[in-house]
Short mmCIF file of C-alpha atoms and ligand atoms in Angstrom, two decimals:
data_model
loop_
_atom_site.label_atom_id
_atom_site.label_comp_id
_atom_site.label_asym_id
_atom_site.label_seq_id
_atom_site.Cartn_x
_atom_site.Cartn_y
_atom_site.Cartn_z
CA UNK G 1 -14.39 0.38 -13.37
CA UNK G 2 -12.55 0.68 -9.90
CA UNK G 3 -11.41 -1.94 -7.86
CA UNK G 4 -10.02 -0.93 -4.45
CA UNK G 5 -8.18 -2.99 -1.69
CA UNK G 6 -9.31 -1.63 1.56
CA UNK G 7 -6.71 -2.85 3.96
CA UNK G 8 -5.52 -2.20 7.72
CA UNK G 9 -5.60 -4.12 10.93
CA UNK G 10 -8.74 -5.39 12.54
CA UNK G 11 -10.23 -2.43 13.82
CA UNK G 12 -9.15 0.10 11.36
CA UNK G 13 -12.35 0.99 9.98
CA UNK G 14 -12.56 -1.30 6.81
CA UNK G 15 -16.37 -2.25 7.17
CA UNK G 16 -17.61 0.78 7.92
CA UNK G 17 -15.78 3.27 5.54
CA UNK G 18 -16.43 0.10 2.69
CA UNK G 19 -20.15 0.82 3.17
CA UNK G 20 -19.58 4.50 2.73
CA UNK G 21 -17.73 4.04 -0.29
CA UNK G 22 -20.44 1.46 -1.72
CA UNK G 23 -23.10 4.27 -1.37
CA UNK G 24 -20.84 6.99 -2.97
CA UNK G 25 -19.41 4.91 -5.99
CA UNK G 26 -21.63 2.17 -6.48
CA UNK G 27 -19.25 -0.78 -5.87
CA UNK G 28 -19.66 -4.14 -4.91
CA UNK G 29 -18.47 -4.91 -1.05
CA UNK G 30 -16.35 -8.24 -1.26
CA UNK G 31 -15.55 -8.96 2.58
CA UNK G 32 -14.01 -12.48 2.87
CA UNK G 33 -14.99 -12.17 6.91
CA UNK G 34 -18.63 -11.60 5.96
CA UNK G 35 -18.72 -14.23 3.43
CA UNK G 36 -16.96 -16.91 5.95
CA UNK G 37 -19.70 -15.81 8.69
CA UNK G 38 -22.24 -16.61 6.09
CA UNK G 39 -20.69 -19.85 5.90
CA UNK G 40 -20.84 -20.59 9.57
CA UNK G 41 -24.20 -19.40 9.81
CA UNK G 42 -25.18 -21.86 7.12
CA UNK G 43 -23.61 -24.48 9.15
CA UNK G 44 -21.61 -25.52 5.48
CA UNK G 45 -18.58 -27.67 5.83
CA UNK G 46 -16.25 -24.65 5.24
CA UNK G 47 -18.06 -22.70 7.71
CA UNK G 48 -17.47 -25.49 10.19
CA UNK G 49 -13.81 -25.64 9.04
CA UNK G 50 -13.63 -21.80 9.35
CA UNK G 51 -14.95 -21.43 12.45
CA UNK G 52 -12.08 -23.18 14.34
CA UNK G 53 -9.47 -20.55 12.78
CA UNK G 54 -11.75 -17.55 13.20
CA UNK G 55 -12.65 -18.01 16.86
CA UNK G 56 -8.92 -18.18 18.06
CA UNK G 57 -7.90 -15.31 15.60
CA UNK G 58 -5.83 -17.34 13.09
CA UNK G 59 -6.19 -17.21 9.34
CA UNK G 60 -8.48 -19.26 7.53
CA UNK G 61 -6.08 -21.60 5.14
CA UNK G 62 -5.02 -19.85 1.72
CA UNK G 63 -6.80 -22.87 -0.27
CA UNK G 64 -10.06 -22.61 1.46
CA UNK G 65 -10.26 -18.76 1.20
CA UNK G 66 -9.00 -19.25 -2.56
CA UNK G 67 -11.77 -21.54 -3.34
CA UNK G 68 -14.46 -19.38 -1.68
CA UNK G 69 -13.05 -16.42 -3.48
CA UNK G 70 -13.63 -18.17 -7.14
CA UNK G 71 -17.07 -19.17 -6.17
CA UNK G 72 -18.16 -15.73 -5.20
CA UNK G 73 -16.19 -13.28 -7.70
CA UNK G 74 -18.42 -14.49 -10.58
CA UNK G 75 -21.71 -13.80 -8.45
CA UNK G 76 -21.22 -10.23 -9.29
CA UNK G 77 -20.85 -9.76 -13.15
CA UNK G 78 -21.58 -6.64 -14.49
CA UNK G 79 -20.61 -4.73 -11.18
CA UNK G 80 -18.97 -1.37 -11.66
CA UNK G 81 -16.26 -2.60 -9.45
CA UNK G 82 -15.37 -4.09 -6.20
CA UNK G 83 -14.11 -3.19 -2.68
CA UNK G 84 -11.95 -6.08 -1.25
CA UNK G 85 -12.26 -5.84 2.46
CA UNK G 86 -10.29 -8.08 4.49
CA UNK G 87 -8.61 -9.77 1.30
CA UNK G 88 -5.90 -10.56 0.26
CA UNK G 89 -4.85 -10.98 3.55
CA UNK G 90 -1.32 -13.30 2.48
CA UNK G 91 1.20 -13.03 -0.37
CA UNK G 92 -0.57 -16.18 -1.70
CA UNK G 93 -4.11 -14.38 -1.74
CA UNK G 94 -2.47 -11.50 -3.39
CA UNK G 95 -0.87 -13.38 -6.00
CA UNK G 96 -4.01 -15.21 -6.88
CA UNK G 97 -6.00 -12.22 -6.66
CA UNK G 98 -3.85 -10.37 -9.57
CA UNK G 99 -4.06 -13.83 -11.53
CA UNK G 100 -7.68 -13.87 -11.30
CA UNK G 101 -8.38 -10.46 -12.17
CA UNK G 102 -6.27 -10.26 -15.26
CA UNK G 103 -8.25 -13.25 -16.57
CA UNK G 104 -11.26 -11.30 -16.24
CA UNK G 105 -9.77 -7.88 -18.01
CA UNK G 106 -9.87 -6.59 -14.41
CA UNK G 107 -7.10 -4.71 -12.05
CA UNK G 108 -6.69 -3.48 -8.92
CA UNK G 109 -6.65 0.33 -9.24
CA UNK G 110 -5.50 0.87 -5.43
CA UNK G 111 -4.85 -0.49 -2.18
CA UNK G 112 -5.98 1.83 0.39
CA UNK G 113 -4.25 0.81 4.05
CA UNK G 114 -5.87 2.52 7.19
CA UNK G 115 -3.33 3.52 9.69
CA UNK G 116 -4.77 3.50 13.07
CA UNK G 117 -2.57 2.73 16.61
CA UNK G 118 -2.85 -0.28 18.36
CA UNK G 119 -4.32 0.92 21.57
CA UNK G 120 -7.07 2.42 19.26
CA UNK G 121 -7.58 -0.44 17.33
CA UNK G 122 -8.34 -2.51 20.68
CA UNK G 123 -10.44 -0.05 22.09
CA UNK G 124 -12.71 0.14 19.05
CA UNK G 125 -13.16 -3.75 18.47
CA UNK G 126 -14.08 -3.91 22.32
CA UNK G 127 -16.60 -1.40 21.75
CA UNK G 128 -17.87 -3.31 18.60
CA UNK G 129 -17.92 -6.36 20.57
CA UNK G 130 -20.33 -5.03 22.92
CA UNK G 131 -23.19 -5.53 20.36
CA UNK G 132 -21.49 -7.53 17.33
CA UNK G 133 -21.98 -11.04 18.97
CA UNK G 134 -18.71 -11.99 17.31
CA UNK G 135 -16.70 -14.58 19.53
CA UNK G 136 -13.67 -12.81 17.98
CA UNK G 137 -14.22 -9.35 19.21
CA UNK G 138 -12.78 -10.16 22.80
CA UNK G 139 -9.63 -8.88 24.04
CA UNK G 140 -7.12 -11.99 23.79
CA UNK G 141 -8.56 -12.83 20.15
CA UNK G 142 -7.98 -9.43 19.11
CA UNK G 143 -4.49 -9.34 20.45
CA UNK G 144 -3.82 -12.15 18.35
CA UNK G 145 -5.75 -11.02 14.87
CA UNK G 146 -3.40 -7.87 15.28
CA UNK G 147 -0.33 -10.12 15.71
CA UNK G 148 -1.40 -12.11 12.75
CA UNK G 149 -2.20 -9.01 10.89
CA UNK G 150 1.50 -7.85 11.17
CA UNK G 151 2.92 -11.11 10.52
CA UNK G 152 1.17 -12.78 7.55
CA UNK G 153 -1.14 -9.54 6.57
CA UNK G 154 1.27 -6.43 6.61
CA UNK G 155 3.92 -8.10 4.09
CA UNK G 156 1.63 -7.68 1.18
CA UNK G 157 1.86 -4.07 1.39
CA UNK G 158 5.32 -4.65 -0.33
CA UNK G 159 3.50 -6.47 -3.20
CA UNK G 160 1.27 -3.20 -3.97
CA UNK G 161 3.92 -0.73 -3.31
CA UNK G 162 5.88 -2.46 -6.16
CA UNK G 163 3.09 -1.80 -8.58
CA UNK G 164 2.91 1.72 -7.26
CA UNK G 165 -0.56 1.06 -5.80
CA UNK G 166 -0.24 1.48 -2.25
CA UNK G 167 -1.58 4.52 -0.52
CA UNK G 168 -1.84 4.73 3.39
CA UNK G 169 -4.66 7.09 4.74
CA UNK G 170 -4.73 8.29 8.36
CA UNK G 171 -7.41 6.22 9.92
CA UNK G 172 -7.81 8.23 13.14
CA UNK G 173 -10.84 10.77 13.87
CA UNK G 174 -14.14 10.82 12.96
CA UNK G 175 -16.04 8.20 10.48
CA UNK G 176 -16.72 11.44 8.02
CA UNK G 177 -13.37 13.10 8.31
CA UNK G 178 -11.72 9.76 7.48
CA UNK G 179 -14.47 9.10 4.61
CA UNK G 180 -13.21 12.53 3.14
CA UNK G 181 -9.29 11.49 3.19
CA UNK G 182 -10.23 8.27 1.33
CA UNK G 183 -12.15 10.07 -1.27
CA UNK G 184 -9.57 12.60 -1.74
CA UNK G 185 -6.87 9.78 -2.24
CA UNK G 186 -9.14 8.00 -4.83
CA UNK G 187 -9.90 10.88 -6.65
CA UNK G 188 -6.48 12.30 -7.02
CA UNK G 189 -5.08 8.76 -7.67
CA UNK G 190 -7.54 7.44 -10.07
CA UNK G 191 -9.70 10.33 -11.72
P1 AMP F 1 -12.77 -10.12 9.21
O1 AMP F 1 -14.24 -9.82 9.16
O2 AMP F 1 -12.11 -9.37 7.99
O3 AMP F 1 -12.26 -9.06 10.40
O4 AMP F 1 -12.20 -11.48 9.48
C1 AMP F 1 -12.92 -12.21 10.60
C2 AMP F 1 -11.91 -13.47 10.72
O5 AMP F 1 -12.05 -14.38 9.21
C3 AMP F 1 -10.21 -13.34 10.39
O6 AMP F 1 -9.80 -13.19 11.83
C4 AMP F 1 -9.75 -14.70 9.92
O7 AMP F 1 -10.05 -15.80 10.60
C5 AMP F 1 -10.93 -14.58 8.83
N1 AMP F 1 -10.47 -14.41 7.15
C6 AMP F 1 -11.44 -13.39 6.83
N2 AMP F 1 -10.91 -12.96 5.60
C7 AMP F 1 -9.95 -13.87 5.44
C8 AMP F 1 -8.88 -14.18 4.44
N3 AMP F 1 -8.71 -13.11 3.34
N4 AMP F 1 -7.95 -15.03 4.77
C9 AMP F 1 -7.86 -15.81 5.70
N5 AMP F 1 -8.66 -15.68 6.70
C10 AMP F 1 -9.58 -14.74 6.60
#
């Protein structure tokens, strides 16, 4: 079983690279952003609450995200492993994930952080926003999401560094080149 955290600021390519990794390694995609967007489409209480945070680029409160993750993790029993995309995003979430996985005799093998410069992130998300229909793919919200990433999410890098599980990968260039770098990293670190 391989469990990966794919980490990086918004627009760093986590979603795109997750899709390719799932195909190659047969893993289950676990994107809290996707789950939250499904909750919004389903007009659930959580969706209605989360929307207010997501539309302005803030993080949904830990207690709501954690309750949602508990509900969704066990839907995938028997999976060959997970790619956590957009989760964990805070220290509390990182500690919670370690605890939940330990209870299930699982662990994170590696956190792979995609490294992309700020201007490139903004350009990529604005381009995605032309078709994504996501209200948060708009310049002022993108800038807020990048700021939130640096303040609230980037500190969890230390958590994975301390466990010798952190690797940064150059996220610039073509999709296939980045994918090759990620796969080489996985095979060097886990095989
Ligand atoms: P994403 O699709 O991962 O870019 O997430 C879109 C938005 O959903 C974020 O800007 C947050 O508002 C919210 N979100 C997604 N995952 C989390 C999480 N792990 N913790 C808190 N908020 C989240």
